[in-house]
């Protein structure tokens, strides 16, 4: 999943893709580089970000989505706003990626009667405050049981489980130690019973490990993506699609050699 931020303040490529043409160019490049999904987001959810109005978010996302109609890959829209969810589905989005796990009033109703995929992410708190000393007794068990419960609630509300992908939400109400613990035991989240999506690309936890700023975290992001895939993640949400594709190709080629030869 290639990240297409259309926010002026996104943490790693802030301001570069606010122009429609630049956004489209970037999306097409990610598709050529091998992205299977493009995820368009108009609200920055980086730690400390202030919320924006639903209107601003729509004005940022919808023109890009419209211009990408007919793209050869499914388009995901990263939003927690029910009005944008509805509008995006009308404009042909195939997936809604909600970092708040469809908890907003009317979010479930906005997606229920379509056949879109849902990315159900764990976040403790809100972006503006979520990094103020998050505490867990056991981050893996707590994130995993929250995701399982949320999927049960969505299923009870009438959403087929085949539509749901779960995501532990790296950096969303988790400190660096929590993020390392989650990545180390990522496979345990498969117990939720839904496909797993992981987004660690360029995140501050990688900066904490390497001492590098966001724009120099490519190698760290590739390492983290491969750890996630080795642990069972089916989708990785990344900024650097071509490099991630190459890394995955090497991993897959080696995996094929690990499988027992047919008799
Ligand atoms: C929008 N966004 C930023 N980080 C993310 C992550 O880790 N997962 C998902 N699903 N969305 C994210």
mmCIF file of C-alpha atoms and ligand atoms in Angstrom:
data_model
loop_
_atom_site.group_PDB
_atom_site.id
_atom_site.type_symbol
_atom_site.label_atom_id
_atom_site.label_comp_id
_atom_site.label_asym_id
_atom_site.label_seq_id
_atom_site.Cartn_x
_atom_site.Cartn_y
_atom_site.Cartn_z
ATOM 1 C CA UNK A 1 0.000 0.000 0.000
ATOM 2 C CA UNK A 2 1.604 3.258 -1.150
ATOM 3 C CA UNK A 3 1.052 6.353 0.995
ATOM 4 C CA UNK A 4 -0.316 9.414 -0.795
ATOM 5 C CA UNK A 5 -0.495 12.251 1.707
ATOM 6 C CA UNK A 6 -2.408 15.302 0.533
ATOM 7 C CA UNK A 7 -1.779 17.267 3.697
ATOM 8 C CA UNK A 8 0.392 20.368 3.935
ATOM 9 C CA UNK A 9 1.979 19.152 7.202
ATOM 10 C CA UNK A 10 2.497 15.400 6.896
ATOM 11 C CA UNK A 11 5.460 14.308 8.921
ATOM 12 C CA UNK A 12 7.660 12.897 6.199
ATOM 13 C CA UNK A 13 6.697 14.584 2.949
ATOM 14 C CA UNK A 14 4.848 17.613 4.245
ATOM 15 C CA UNK A 15 3.625 19.980 1.606
ATOM 16 C CA UNK A 16 5.126 18.271 -1.402
ATOM 17 C CA UNK A 17 1.970 16.714 -2.766
ATOM 18 C CA UNK A 18 -0.629 19.323 -1.957
ATOM 19 C CA UNK A 19 -0.902 20.236 -5.612
ATOM 20 C CA UNK A 20 -3.191 17.947 -7.566
ATOM 21 C CA UNK A 21 -0.728 17.368 -10.390
ATOM 22 C CA UNK A 22 2.069 16.478 -8.038
ATOM 23 C CA UNK A 23 -0.202 14.119 -6.118
ATOM 24 C CA UNK A 24 -1.261 12.347 -9.304
ATOM 25 C CA UNK A 25 2.296 12.072 -10.537
ATOM 26 C CA UNK A 26 3.315 10.581 -7.238
ATOM 27 C CA UNK A 27 0.389 8.118 -7.252
ATOM 28 C CA UNK A 28 1.198 6.996 -10.803
ATOM 29 C CA UNK A 29 4.848 6.548 -9.917
ATOM 30 C CA UNK A 30 3.925 4.366 -6.939
ATOM 31 C CA UNK A 31 1.654 2.278 -9.180
ATOM 32 C CA UNK A 32 4.456 1.883 -11.748
ATOM 33 C CA UNK A 33 6.777 0.940 -8.896
ATOM 34 C CA UNK A 34 4.450 -1.915 -7.959
ATOM 35 C CA UNK A 35 1.971 -0.585 -5.408
ATOM 36 C CA UNK A 36 -1.089 -2.845 -5.117
ATOM 37 C CA UNK A 37 -3.123 -0.157 -3.340
ATOM 38 C CA UNK A 38 -2.880 3.640 -3.077
ATOM 39 C CA UNK A 39 -3.945 5.132 0.268
ATOM 40 C CA UNK A 40 -4.992 8.794 0.019
ATOM 41 C CA UNK A 41 -5.061 10.807 3.240
ATOM 42 C CA UNK A 42 -6.045 14.436 3.814
ATOM 43 C CA UNK A 43 -5.775 14.668 7.602
ATOM 44 C CA UNK A 44 -2.400 14.473 9.275
ATOM 45 C CA UNK A 45 -2.503 11.933 12.105
ATOM 46 C CA UNK A 46 1.099 12.416 13.200
ATOM 47 C CA UNK A 47 1.561 12.881 16.957
ATOM 48 C CA UNK A 48 0.491 16.356 18.044
ATOM 49 C CA UNK A 49 -1.471 17.084 14.847
ATOM 50 C CA UNK A 50 -4.498 19.319 15.247
ATOM 51 C CA UNK A 51 -7.784 18.107 13.732
ATOM 52 C CA UNK A 52 -9.085 19.736 10.539
ATOM 53 C CA UNK A 53 -12.668 20.320 9.438
ATOM 54 C CA UNK A 54 -14.450 17.622 7.427
ATOM 55 C CA UNK A 55 -14.807 20.182 4.594
ATOM 56 C CA UNK A 56 -11.047 20.776 4.372
ATOM 57 C CA UNK A 57 -10.381 17.054 4.396
ATOM 58 C CA UNK A 58 -12.908 16.506 1.593
ATOM 59 C CA UNK A 59 -11.455 19.364 -0.473
ATOM 60 C CA UNK A 60 -8.031 17.779 -0.238
ATOM 61 C CA UNK A 61 -8.972 14.166 -0.902
ATOM 62 C CA UNK A 62 -11.867 14.110 -3.360
ATOM 63 C CA UNK A 63 -10.190 15.819 -6.357
ATOM 64 C CA UNK A 64 -7.286 13.389 -6.127
ATOM 65 C CA UNK A 65 -9.625 10.432 -5.799
ATOM 66 C CA UNK A 66 -11.665 11.589 -8.810
ATOM 67 C CA UNK A 67 -8.545 12.015 -10.892
ATOM 68 C CA UNK A 68 -7.432 8.500 -9.980
ATOM 69 C CA UNK A 69 -10.678 6.892 -11.130
ATOM 70 C CA UNK A 70 -9.752 4.161 -13.558
ATOM 71 C CA UNK A 71 -6.339 3.585 -11.961
ATOM 72 C CA UNK A 72 -5.308 -0.049 -12.280
ATOM 73 C CA UNK A 73 -5.122 -0.583 -8.520
ATOM 74 C CA UNK A 74 -7.720 -0.187 -5.777
ATOM 75 C CA UNK A 75 -7.796 3.178 -4.027
ATOM 76 C CA UNK A 76 -8.034 3.419 -0.263
ATOM 77 C CA UNK A 77 -9.082 6.569 1.569
ATOM 78 C CA UNK A 78 -7.566 7.226 4.976
ATOM 79 C CA UNK A 79 -10.292 8.965 6.965
ATOM 80 C CA UNK A 80 -12.374 8.818 10.135
ATOM 81 C CA UNK A 81 -15.042 11.196 8.810
ATOM 82 C CA UNK A 82 -18.313 9.447 7.846
ATOM 83 C CA UNK A 83 -19.175 12.154 5.290
ATOM 84 C CA UNK A 84 -15.888 11.620 3.488
ATOM 85 C CA UNK A 85 -16.284 7.847 3.723
ATOM 86 C CA UNK A 86 -19.644 8.098 1.928
ATOM 87 C CA UNK A 87 -18.366 10.557 -0.686
ATOM 88 C CA UNK A 88 -15.218 8.491 -1.297
ATOM 89 C CA UNK A 89 -17.230 5.323 -1.847
ATOM 90 C CA UNK A 90 -19.459 7.164 -4.319
ATOM 91 C CA UNK A 91 -16.320 8.313 -6.144
ATOM 92 C CA UNK A 92 -15.031 4.759 -6.492
ATOM 93 C CA UNK A 93 -12.800 4.162 -3.448
ATOM 94 C CA UNK A 94 -12.498 0.447 -2.686
ATOM 95 C CA UNK A 95 -11.097 0.622 0.842
ATOM 96 C CA UNK A 96 -11.620 2.890 3.858
ATOM 97 C CA UNK A 97 -8.606 3.047 6.171
ATOM 98 C CA UNK A 98 -9.758 4.402 9.530
ATOM 99 C CA UNK A 99 -7.077 4.972 12.162
ATOM 100 C CA UNK A 100 -9.923 5.326 14.698
ATOM 101 C CA UNK A 101 -11.398 1.922 13.879
ATOM 102 C CA UNK A 102 -14.782 3.238 12.631
ATOM 103 C CA UNK A 103 -15.678 4.563 16.092
ATOM 104 C CA UNK A 104 -17.051 7.949 14.969
ATOM 105 C CA UNK A 105 -20.795 8.366 15.089
ATOM 106 C CA UNK A 106 -22.214 7.129 11.722
ATOM 107 C CA UNK A 107 -18.891 5.650 10.543
ATOM 108 C CA UNK A 108 -20.237 2.100 10.551
ATOM 109 C CA UNK A 109 -23.383 3.193 8.718
ATOM 110 C CA UNK A 110 -21.262 5.014 6.137
ATOM 111 C CA UNK A 111 -19.484 1.816 5.068
ATOM 112 C CA UNK A 112 -21.955 -0.927 5.971
ATOM 113 C CA UNK A 113 -24.002 -1.105 2.806
ATOM 114 C CA UNK A 114 -21.100 -0.927 0.374
ATOM 115 C CA UNK A 115 -18.701 -3.773 -0.327
ATOM 116 C CA UNK A 116 -15.552 -1.793 0.497
ATOM 117 C CA UNK A 117 -12.667 -3.196 2.468
ATOM 118 C CA UNK A 118 -12.093 -1.802 5.959
ATOM 119 C CA UNK A 119 -8.732 -1.212 7.623
ATOM 120 C CA UNK A 120 -9.523 -1.351 11.340
ATOM 121 C CA UNK A 121 -6.656 0.246 13.241
ATOM 122 C CA UNK A 122 -5.881 0.405 16.949
ATOM 123 C CA UNK A 123 -5.234 3.871 18.346
ATOM 124 C CA UNK A 124 -5.253 4.817 22.009
ATOM 125 C CA UNK A 125 -6.309 8.443 22.472
ATOM 126 C CA UNK A 126 -6.263 11.046 19.727
ATOM 127 C CA UNK A 127 -3.324 12.270 17.590
ATOM 128 C CA UNK A 128 -3.122 15.576 19.494
ATOM 129 C CA UNK A 129 -2.447 13.835 22.821
ATOM 130 C CA UNK A 130 -1.827 10.136 22.169
ATOM 131 C CA UNK A 131 1.914 10.179 22.854
ATOM 132 C CA UNK A 132 1.550 11.571 26.390
ATOM 133 C CA UNK A 133 2.866 8.584 28.337
ATOM 134 C CA UNK A 134 0.816 5.694 26.966
ATOM 135 C CA UNK A 135 0.742 2.777 29.417
ATOM 136 C CA UNK A 136 0.066 -0.914 28.751
ATOM 137 C CA UNK A 137 0.587 -3.981 30.960
ATOM 138 C CA UNK A 138 1.009 -6.108 27.838
ATOM 139 C CA UNK A 139 0.808 -4.129 24.609
ATOM 140 C CA UNK A 140 0.470 -7.165 22.318
ATOM 141 C CA UNK A 141 -2.322 -8.770 24.338
ATOM 142 C CA UNK A 142 -4.169 -5.468 24.775
ATOM 143 C CA UNK A 143 -3.939 -4.376 21.126
ATOM 144 C CA UNK A 144 -4.867 -7.839 19.962
ATOM 145 C CA UNK A 145 -7.921 -8.138 22.221
ATOM 146 C CA UNK A 146 -9.064 -4.615 21.287
ATOM 147 C CA UNK A 147 -8.839 -5.472 17.572
ATOM 148 C CA UNK A 148 -10.665 -8.780 18.072
ATOM 149 C CA UNK A 149 -13.434 -7.065 20.027
ATOM 150 C CA UNK A 150 -13.755 -4.270 17.473
ATOM 151 C CA UNK A 151 -14.053 -6.779 14.615
ATOM 152 C CA UNK A 152 -16.752 -8.632 16.601
ATOM 153 C CA UNK A 153 -18.634 -5.344 17.077
ATOM 154 C CA UNK A 154 -18.360 -4.495 13.381
ATOM 155 C CA UNK A 155 -19.526 -7.982 12.452
ATOM 156 C CA UNK A 156 -22.502 -7.633 14.796
ATOM 157 C CA UNK A 157 -23.288 -4.315 13.111
ATOM 158 C CA UNK A 158 -23.598 -6.151 9.802
ATOM 159 C CA UNK A 159 -20.137 -5.917 8.234
ATOM 160 C CA UNK A 160 -18.786 -9.183 6.801
ATOM 161 C CA UNK A 161 -15.483 -10.270 8.341
ATOM 162 C CA UNK A 162 -14.083 -10.887 4.836
ATOM 163 C CA UNK A 163 -14.058 -7.100 4.443
ATOM 164 C CA UNK A 164 -11.857 -6.422 7.487
ATOM 165 C CA UNK A 165 -8.092 -6.040 7.781
ATOM 166 C CA UNK A 166 -6.580 -5.219 11.183
ATOM 167 C CA UNK A 167 -3.664 -2.947 12.022
ATOM 168 C CA UNK A 168 -1.903 -2.482 15.405
ATOM 169 C CA UNK A 169 -1.324 1.225 14.687
ATOM 170 C CA UNK A 170 2.404 1.721 15.194
ATOM 171 C CA UNK A 171 3.029 5.010 17.005
ATOM 172 C CA UNK A 172 -0.648 5.669 17.711
ATOM 173 C CA UNK A 173 -0.691 5.873 21.507
ATOM 174 C CA UNK A 174 2.412 3.666 21.837
ATOM 175 C CA UNK A 175 5.916 4.602 22.886
ATOM 176 C CA UNK A 176 9.073 3.302 21.188
ATOM 177 C CA UNK A 177 9.305 0.308 23.493
ATOM 178 C CA UNK A 178 5.672 -0.618 22.762
ATOM 179 C CA UNK A 179 6.369 -0.318 19.021
ATOM 180 C CA UNK A 180 9.451 -2.564 19.262
ATOM 181 C CA UNK A 181 7.498 -5.112 21.309
ATOM 182 C CA UNK A 182 4.663 -5.091 18.778
ATOM 183 C CA UNK A 183 7.020 -5.588 15.854
ATOM 184 C CA UNK A 184 8.897 -8.339 17.677
ATOM 185 C CA UNK A 185 5.658 -10.280 18.236
ATOM 186 C CA UNK A 186 3.681 -9.128 15.241
ATOM 187 C CA UNK A 187 2.672 -12.712 14.359
ATOM 188 C CA UNK A 188 0.626 -12.935 17.560
ATOM 189 C CA UNK A 189 -1.860 -10.486 16.042
ATOM 190 C CA UNK A 190 -2.784 -13.162 13.512
ATOM 191 C CA UNK A 191 -4.814 -14.706 16.359
ATOM 192 C CA UNK A 192 -7.402 -11.979 15.683
ATOM 193 C CA UNK A 193 -8.257 -14.011 12.584
ATOM 194 C CA UNK A 194 -8.152 -11.180 10.053
ATOM 195 C CA UNK A 195 -5.420 -10.244 7.531
ATOM 196 C CA UNK A 196 -2.826 -7.952 9.051
ATOM 197 C CA UNK A 197 -1.700 -4.538 7.765
ATOM 198 C CA UNK A 198 1.408 -2.881 9.192
ATOM 199 C CA UNK A 199 2.486 0.754 8.797
ATOM 200 C CA UNK A 200 5.944 1.532 10.170
ATOM 201 C CA UNK A 201 7.423 3.309 7.155
ATOM 202 C CA UNK A 202 9.615 6.285 8.217
ATOM 203 C CA UNK A 203 8.060 6.377 11.702
ATOM 204 C CA UNK A 204 9.820 7.928 14.674
ATOM 205 C CA UNK A 205 10.513 4.561 16.287
ATOM 206 C CA UNK A 206 12.867 3.895 13.355
ATOM 207 C CA UNK A 207 14.431 7.311 13.959
ATOM 208 C CA UNK A 208 14.911 6.432 17.618
ATOM 209 C CA UNK A 209 16.757 3.255 16.622
ATOM 210 C CA UNK A 210 18.889 4.712 13.831
ATOM 211 C CA UNK A 211 19.207 8.330 14.951
ATOM 212 C CA UNK A 212 18.076 9.442 11.479
ATOM 213 C CA UNK A 213 15.414 11.964 10.381
ATOM 214 C CA UNK A 214 12.300 10.840 8.483
ATOM 215 C CA UNK A 215 13.781 11.407 5.006
ATOM 216 C CA UNK A 216 16.758 9.136 5.810
ATOM 217 C CA UNK A 217 14.785 6.163 7.131
ATOM 218 C CA UNK A 218 14.525 4.111 3.937
ATOM 219 C CA UNK A 219 16.812 1.252 5.027
ATOM 220 C CA UNK A 220 15.205 1.144 8.458
ATOM 221 C CA UNK A 221 11.736 1.112 6.847
ATOM 222 C CA UNK A 222 12.711 -1.794 4.572
ATOM 223 C CA UNK A 223 14.042 -3.779 7.520
ATOM 224 C CA UNK A 224 10.850 -3.133 9.491
ATOM 225 C CA UNK A 225 8.619 -4.026 6.510
ATOM 226 C CA UNK A 226 10.410 -7.350 6.086
ATOM 227 C CA UNK A 227 10.119 -8.142 9.805
ATOM 228 C CA UNK A 228 6.381 -7.467 9.509
ATOM 229 C CA UNK A 229 6.015 -9.644 6.418
ATOM 230 C CA UNK A 230 8.085 -12.459 7.912
ATOM 231 C CA UNK A 231 5.743 -12.237 10.914
ATOM 232 C CA UNK A 232 2.681 -12.669 8.710
ATOM 233 C CA UNK A 233 1.602 -9.167 7.631
ATOM 234 C CA UNK A 234 -0.247 -9.261 4.305
ATOM 235 C CA UNK A 235 -0.098 -5.535 3.563
ATOM 236 C CA UNK A 236 2.613 -3.006 4.390
ATOM 237 C CA UNK A 237 1.763 0.689 4.184
ATOM 238 C CA UNK A 238 4.879 2.410 2.834
ATOM 239 C CA UNK A 239 6.241 5.605 1.334
ATOM 240 C CA UNK A 240 8.985 3.947 -0.740
ATOM 241 C CA UNK A 241 7.132 1.498 -2.944
ATOM 242 C CA UNK A 242 9.842 0.485 -5.435
ATOM 243 C CA UNK A 243 12.461 -0.228 -2.779
ATOM 244 C CA UNK A 244 9.936 -2.135 -0.656
ATOM 245 C CA UNK A 245 8.914 -4.208 -3.688
ATOM 246 C CA UNK A 246 12.562 -5.185 -4.287
ATOM 247 C CA UNK A 247 13.052 -6.117 -0.644
ATOM 248 C CA UNK A 248 9.898 -8.245 -0.695
ATOM 249 C CA UNK A 249 10.984 -9.905 -3.962
ATOM 250 C CA UNK A 250 14.227 -11.049 -2.319
ATOM 251 C CA UNK A 251 12.340 -12.316 0.735
ATOM 252 C CA UNK A 252 9.822 -14.173 -1.461
ATOM 253 C CA UNK A 253 12.545 -15.792 -3.577
ATOM 254 C CA UNK A 254 14.254 -17.066 -0.427
ATOM 255 C CA UNK A 255 10.923 -18.204 1.014
ATOM 256 C CA UNK A 256 10.333 -20.298 -2.097
ATOM 257 C CA UNK A 257 13.644 -22.094 -1.431
ATOM 258 C CA UNK A 258 12.627 -22.763 2.184
ATOM 259 C CA UNK A 259 9.496 -24.635 1.142
ATOM 260 C CA UNK A 260 9.960 -28.429 0.950
ATOM 261 C CA UNK A 261 10.310 -29.598 -2.682
ATOM 262 C CA UNK A 262 7.251 -31.566 -3.899
ATOM 263 C CA UNK A 263 7.895 -35.335 -4.022
HETATM 264 C C1 LIG B 1 -2.906 7.031 8.091
HETATM 265 N N1 LIG B 1 -1.905 6.213 8.748
HETATM 266 C C2 LIG B 1 -0.735 6.642 9.276
HETATM 267 N N2 LIG B 1 -0.082 5.610 9.816
HETATM 268 C C3 LIG B 1 -0.848 4.513 9.627
HETATM 269 C C4 LIG B 1 -0.727 3.163 9.962
HETATM 270 O O1 LIG B 1 0.298 2.703 10.650
HETATM 271 N N3 LIG B 1 -1.709 2.327 9.600
HETATM 272 C C5 LIG B 1 -2.793 2.777 8.932
HETATM 273 N N4 LIG B 1 -3.751 1.877 8.611
HETATM 274 N N5 LIG B 1 -2.975 4.054 8.595
HETATM 275 C C6 LIG B 1 -2.015 4.904 8.939
#
